[in-house]
């Protein structure tokens, strides 16, 4: 006799898997011969991405490989248990690479231009200040991922962005930069032979959060110190307030993104 939690887990796992496969099919995210690098931060989203892609890679068609990369930024005081990440990746037959990096002196000059191009390729504008700790951390992490992808010969990088991330990014770009842009399920980089894919794009954060609880995902030893004090955190709260006027506001925004993308 299964417990209520076991029944809930089975239903949730089925829903997540279906939406993952739908995203991969709708946006042609995975193709035969791919070598996909997974950005593994250690949070619930990237752990779920390793699990879903790891399981999918064990199915014969399409035949593709995955490698997870965890980037540690020296100046950022949040810590993941590397031994846990290794055992988690081993469970799903996903090789793990740990890469250390550090934030440079500034993002001015050529470095700043590269950062702006990188953000543009990702569907995110780069008007926010280089003093923004999230901007700096994100850019240097991505640079490290691009370097590893080039060395391994990966043709795609998978990120754990979910549906709510895409909605929130649109709102951030509208409010702070005055642009209707966001991160998309699949994007071809302009300056390098890489595609960025987001297989969790049809999955809601609340489902990932509950799945992580039921599966017993280990939380990061020390979370990001800016996690609750950032522009994204403020946007999350803003959208929660909008839900008081329209409980389906997230779906409405997602619909606008989908229609805009088709007409672009």
Short mmCIF file of C-alpha atoms in Angstrom, two decimals:
data_model
loop_
_atom_site.label_atom_id
_atom_site.label_comp_id
_atom_site.label_asym_id
_atom_site.label_seq_id
_atom_site.Cartn_x
_atom_site.Cartn_y
_atom_site.Cartn_z
CA UNK A 1 0.00 0.00 0.00
CA UNK A 2 1.52 3.26 -1.12
CA UNK A 3 1.55 6.24 1.19
CA UNK A 4 -0.11 9.55 0.16
CA UNK A 5 3.35 11.05 -0.40
CA UNK A 6 4.40 8.18 -2.64
CA UNK A 7 1.24 8.59 -4.71
CA UNK A 8 1.81 12.35 -4.93
CA UNK A 9 5.43 11.81 -5.97
CA UNK A 10 4.44 9.38 -8.73
CA UNK A 11 1.85 11.79 -10.12
CA UNK A 12 4.23 14.75 -9.93
CA UNK A 13 7.06 12.78 -11.53
CA UNK A 14 4.74 11.83 -14.37
CA UNK A 15 3.66 15.47 -14.90
CA UNK A 16 7.22 16.77 -14.89
CA UNK A 17 8.38 14.06 -17.30
CA UNK A 18 5.50 14.73 -19.70
CA UNK A 19 6.17 18.48 -19.75
CA UNK A 20 9.90 17.87 -20.16
CA UNK A 21 9.29 15.60 -23.17
CA UNK A 22 6.76 18.04 -24.61
CA UNK A 23 9.27 20.90 -24.39
CA UNK A 24 11.95 18.78 -26.06
CA UNK A 25 9.54 17.85 -28.87
CA UNK A 26 7.87 21.24 -29.35
CA UNK A 27 11.14 23.17 -29.52
CA UNK A 28 13.40 20.42 -31.00
CA UNK A 29 15.78 20.69 -28.06
CA UNK A 30 17.50 17.31 -28.43
CA UNK A 31 18.86 15.78 -31.63
CA UNK A 32 20.81 12.69 -32.52
CA UNK A 33 24.54 13.08 -31.85
CA UNK A 34 24.21 15.98 -29.39
CA UNK A 35 26.68 16.43 -26.57
CA UNK A 36 24.83 18.54 -24.02
CA UNK A 37 26.55 20.34 -21.18
CA UNK A 38 24.30 20.81 -18.14
CA UNK A 39 24.84 23.86 -15.95
CA UNK A 40 24.57 22.29 -12.48
CA UNK A 41 24.34 24.98 -9.81
CA UNK A 42 23.25 22.53 -7.11
CA UNK A 43 19.77 24.02 -6.70
CA UNK A 44 16.50 22.11 -7.17
CA UNK A 45 16.06 23.18 -10.81
CA UNK A 46 19.46 22.04 -12.04
CA UNK A 47 19.20 18.79 -10.06
CA UNK A 48 15.86 18.05 -11.72
CA UNK A 49 17.46 18.85 -15.09
CA UNK A 50 20.26 16.33 -14.46
CA UNK A 51 17.70 13.70 -13.48
CA UNK A 52 15.44 14.24 -16.50
CA UNK A 53 18.22 14.57 -19.08
CA UNK A 54 20.19 11.71 -17.52
CA UNK A 55 17.20 9.38 -17.79
CA UNK A 56 16.44 10.55 -21.32
CA UNK A 57 20.03 9.96 -22.45
CA UNK A 58 19.66 6.28 -21.52
CA UNK A 59 16.94 5.87 -24.16
CA UNK A 60 18.43 4.90 -27.51
CA UNK A 61 16.68 7.41 -29.80
CA UNK A 62 17.81 10.12 -30.17
CA UNK A 63 21.30 9.12 -29.11
CA UNK A 64 23.03 11.92 -27.21
CA UNK A 65 25.50 12.50 -24.38
CA UNK A 66 25.29 14.73 -21.34
CA UNK A 67 27.97 16.15 -19.04
CA UNK A 68 27.21 18.21 -15.93
CA UNK A 69 29.45 21.14 -14.94
CA UNK A 70 29.37 22.81 -11.53
CA UNK A 71 31.06 26.22 -11.44
CA UNK A 72 32.34 27.63 -8.16
CA UNK A 73 32.86 31.41 -8.04
CA UNK A 74 35.51 32.32 -5.47
CA UNK A 75 33.94 35.63 -4.43
CA UNK A 76 30.43 34.22 -3.87
CA UNK A 77 29.79 32.78 -0.42
CA UNK A 78 27.43 29.95 -1.22
CA UNK A 79 28.46 26.35 -1.11
CA UNK A 80 27.21 23.07 -2.58
CA UNK A 81 28.23 19.65 -1.32
CA UNK A 82 30.39 18.34 -4.16
CA UNK A 83 30.22 14.77 -2.87
CA UNK A 84 26.42 14.94 -3.01
CA UNK A 85 26.46 16.38 -6.53
CA UNK A 86 28.84 13.60 -7.59
CA UNK A 87 26.66 10.83 -6.14
CA UNK A 88 23.55 12.42 -7.65
CA UNK A 89 25.12 12.57 -11.11
CA UNK A 90 26.40 9.01 -10.74
CA UNK A 91 22.84 7.85 -10.03
CA UNK A 92 21.78 9.03 -13.49
CA UNK A 93 25.04 8.15 -15.28
CA UNK A 94 25.97 11.77 -15.89
CA UNK A 95 29.70 12.68 -15.72
CA UNK A 96 30.43 15.67 -13.46
CA UNK A 97 33.10 18.33 -13.87
CA UNK A 98 33.80 20.94 -11.18
CA UNK A 99 35.24 24.22 -12.43
CA UNK A 100 36.59 27.07 -10.26
CA UNK A 101 36.53 30.66 -11.46
CA UNK A 102 36.72 34.17 -10.05
CA UNK A 103 35.23 37.54 -10.89
CA UNK A 104 37.63 39.88 -12.67
CA UNK A 105 38.40 43.44 -11.71
CA UNK A 106 35.66 44.99 -13.86
CA UNK A 107 33.35 44.50 -16.79
CA UNK A 108 34.49 47.58 -18.66
CA UNK A 109 36.12 47.73 -22.08
CA UNK A 110 36.31 44.50 -24.05
CA UNK A 111 35.10 42.38 -21.13
CA UNK A 112 32.02 44.54 -20.73
CA UNK A 113 31.26 44.32 -24.45
CA UNK A 114 31.57 40.54 -24.31
CA UNK A 115 29.23 40.41 -21.32
CA UNK A 116 26.67 42.53 -23.15
CA UNK A 117 26.84 40.31 -26.24
CA UNK A 118 26.47 37.22 -24.05
CA UNK A 119 23.41 38.61 -22.30
CA UNK A 120 21.91 39.66 -25.63
CA UNK A 121 22.37 36.14 -26.97
CA UNK A 122 20.54 34.86 -23.90
CA UNK A 123 17.52 37.07 -24.47
CA UNK A 124 18.48 39.26 -21.52
CA UNK A 125 19.42 42.89 -21.92
CA UNK A 126 22.55 44.21 -20.27
CA UNK A 127 21.50 47.63 -19.06
CA UNK A 128 21.66 46.71 -15.40
CA UNK A 129 24.77 47.93 -13.64
CA UNK A 130 27.96 45.92 -13.66
CA UNK A 131 27.91 46.44 -9.89
CA UNK A 132 24.86 44.16 -9.69
CA UNK A 133 26.25 41.03 -7.96
CA UNK A 134 23.82 38.75 -9.82
CA UNK A 135 24.90 40.19 -13.19
CA UNK A 136 28.59 39.64 -12.41
CA UNK A 137 28.16 36.16 -10.97
CA UNK A 138 25.92 35.01 -13.80
CA UNK A 139 28.25 36.28 -16.50
CA UNK A 140 31.39 34.68 -15.08
CA UNK A 141 29.62 31.39 -14.48
CA UNK A 142 28.41 31.34 -18.08
CA UNK A 143 31.84 32.22 -19.37
CA UNK A 144 33.23 29.21 -17.48
CA UNK A 145 30.51 26.99 -18.93
CA UNK A 146 31.26 28.21 -22.46
CA UNK A 147 34.96 27.46 -21.95
CA UNK A 148 34.26 23.90 -20.76
CA UNK A 149 31.75 23.33 -23.58
CA UNK A 150 34.36 24.36 -26.14
CA UNK A 151 36.99 22.04 -24.65
CA UNK A 152 34.59 19.06 -24.55
CA UNK A 153 33.16 19.73 -27.99
CA UNK A 154 29.63 20.21 -26.68
CA UNK A 155 27.16 21.70 -29.15
CA UNK A 156 24.49 22.61 -26.58
CA UNK A 157 24.30 23.96 -23.04
CA UNK A 158 21.20 23.14 -20.99
CA UNK A 159 20.05 25.46 -18.22
CA UNK A 160 17.49 24.74 -15.51
CA UNK A 161 15.28 27.75 -16.18
CA UNK A 162 11.61 26.94 -15.67
CA UNK A 163 8.41 28.63 -16.83
CA UNK A 164 8.40 31.14 -13.96
CA UNK A 165 12.00 32.18 -14.73
CA UNK A 166 10.99 33.03 -18.29
CA UNK A 167 7.98 35.05 -17.13
CA UNK A 168 10.03 36.90 -14.50
CA UNK A 169 12.82 37.70 -16.95
CA UNK A 170 10.32 39.26 -19.33
CA UNK A 171 8.98 41.47 -16.53
CA UNK A 172 12.52 42.45 -15.48
CA UNK A 173 13.43 43.46 -19.03
CA UNK A 174 10.19 45.40 -19.45
CA UNK A 175 10.51 47.29 -16.17
CA UNK A 176 14.25 47.92 -16.04
CA UNK A 177 15.22 48.03 -19.72
CA UNK A 178 12.01 48.86 -21.59
CA UNK A 179 12.32 45.85 -23.88
CA UNK A 180 9.98 42.95 -24.62
CA UNK A 181 12.54 40.17 -24.40
CA UNK A 182 13.22 37.14 -22.26
CA UNK A 183 15.08 33.84 -22.20
CA UNK A 184 13.74 31.34 -24.73
CA UNK A 185 13.54 27.52 -24.84
CA UNK A 186 16.19 27.36 -27.57
CA UNK A 187 18.61 29.99 -28.77
CA UNK A 188 21.50 29.87 -31.21
CA UNK A 189 24.50 31.84 -29.98
CA UNK A 190 25.66 34.51 -32.42
CA UNK A 191 29.39 34.35 -31.77
CA UNK A 192 29.96 30.63 -31.22
CA UNK A 193 28.61 27.29 -32.51
CA UNK A 194 26.47 26.66 -29.43
CA UNK A 195 22.76 26.42 -28.74
CA UNK A 196 21.31 27.24 -25.34
CA UNK A 197 18.37 25.03 -24.39
CA UNK A 198 15.95 25.09 -21.46
CA UNK A 199 14.14 21.73 -21.23
CA UNK A 200 12.25 22.78 -18.06
CA UNK A 201 10.58 25.72 -19.81
CA UNK A 202 7.06 24.25 -19.53
CA UNK A 203 7.42 23.26 -15.86
CA UNK A 204 6.24 25.53 -13.07
CA UNK A 205 8.51 26.33 -10.14
CA UNK A 206 5.97 25.19 -7.54
CA UNK A 207 6.03 21.69 -9.06
CA UNK A 208 9.84 21.60 -9.03
CA UNK A 209 9.89 22.80 -5.43
CA UNK A 210 7.47 20.11 -4.30
CA UNK A 211 9.23 17.44 -6.34
CA UNK A 212 12.54 18.35 -4.70
CA UNK A 213 10.93 17.97 -1.27
CA UNK A 214 9.39 14.59 -2.06
CA UNK A 215 12.54 13.28 -3.73
CA UNK A 216 14.68 14.50 -0.86
CA UNK A 217 17.01 16.68 -2.90
CA UNK A 218 19.77 18.02 -0.68
CA UNK A 219 19.77 21.81 -0.37
CA UNK A 220 22.92 23.87 -0.82
CA UNK A 221 24.99 24.05 2.35
CA UNK A 222 25.05 27.82 2.20
CA UNK A 223 22.57 29.59 -0.12
CA UNK A 224 23.38 32.63 -2.22
CA UNK A 225 23.56 35.70 0.06
CA UNK A 226 21.73 37.80 -2.57
CA UNK A 227 18.95 35.26 -3.16
CA UNK A 228 16.30 37.20 -1.21
CA UNK A 229 17.60 40.68 -1.96
CA UNK A 230 17.78 41.07 -5.72
CA UNK A 231 15.83 42.48 -8.65
CA UNK A 232 14.50 39.01 -9.45
CA UNK A 233 13.27 38.53 -5.89
CA UNK A 234 11.44 41.85 -6.14
CA UNK A 235 9.87 40.82 -9.45
CA UNK A 236 8.71 37.54 -7.90
CA UNK A 237 6.94 39.51 -5.19
CA UNK A 238 5.47 41.91 -7.77
CA UNK A 239 3.99 39.06 -9.82
CA UNK A 240 2.57 37.54 -6.63
CA UNK A 241 0.82 40.86 -6.01
CA UNK A 242 -0.53 40.87 -9.58
CA UNK A 243 -2.04 37.45 -8.91
CA UNK A 244 -4.43 39.13 -6.48
CA UNK A 245 -5.97 40.89 -9.49
CA UNK A 246 -5.65 37.92 -11.86
CA UNK A 247 -4.78 34.46 -10.45
CA UNK A 248 -3.77 33.40 -13.99
CA UNK A 249 -1.41 36.29 -14.62
CA UNK A 250 1.61 34.01 -15.14
CA UNK A 251 -0.22 32.08 -17.85
CA UNK A 252 -1.32 35.37 -19.43
CA UNK A 253 2.27 36.61 -19.59
CA UNK A 254 3.44 33.24 -20.94
CA UNK A 255 0.77 33.47 -23.65
CA UNK A 256 2.01 36.92 -24.63
CA UNK A 257 5.56 35.56 -24.91
CA UNK A 258 4.41 32.66 -27.09
CA UNK A 259 2.42 34.93 -29.42
CA UNK A 260 5.26 37.43 -29.66
CA UNK A 261 7.75 34.68 -30.50
CA UNK A 262 5.54 33.36 -33.33
CA UNK A 263 5.15 36.85 -34.80
CA UNK A 264 8.81 37.83 -34.40
#
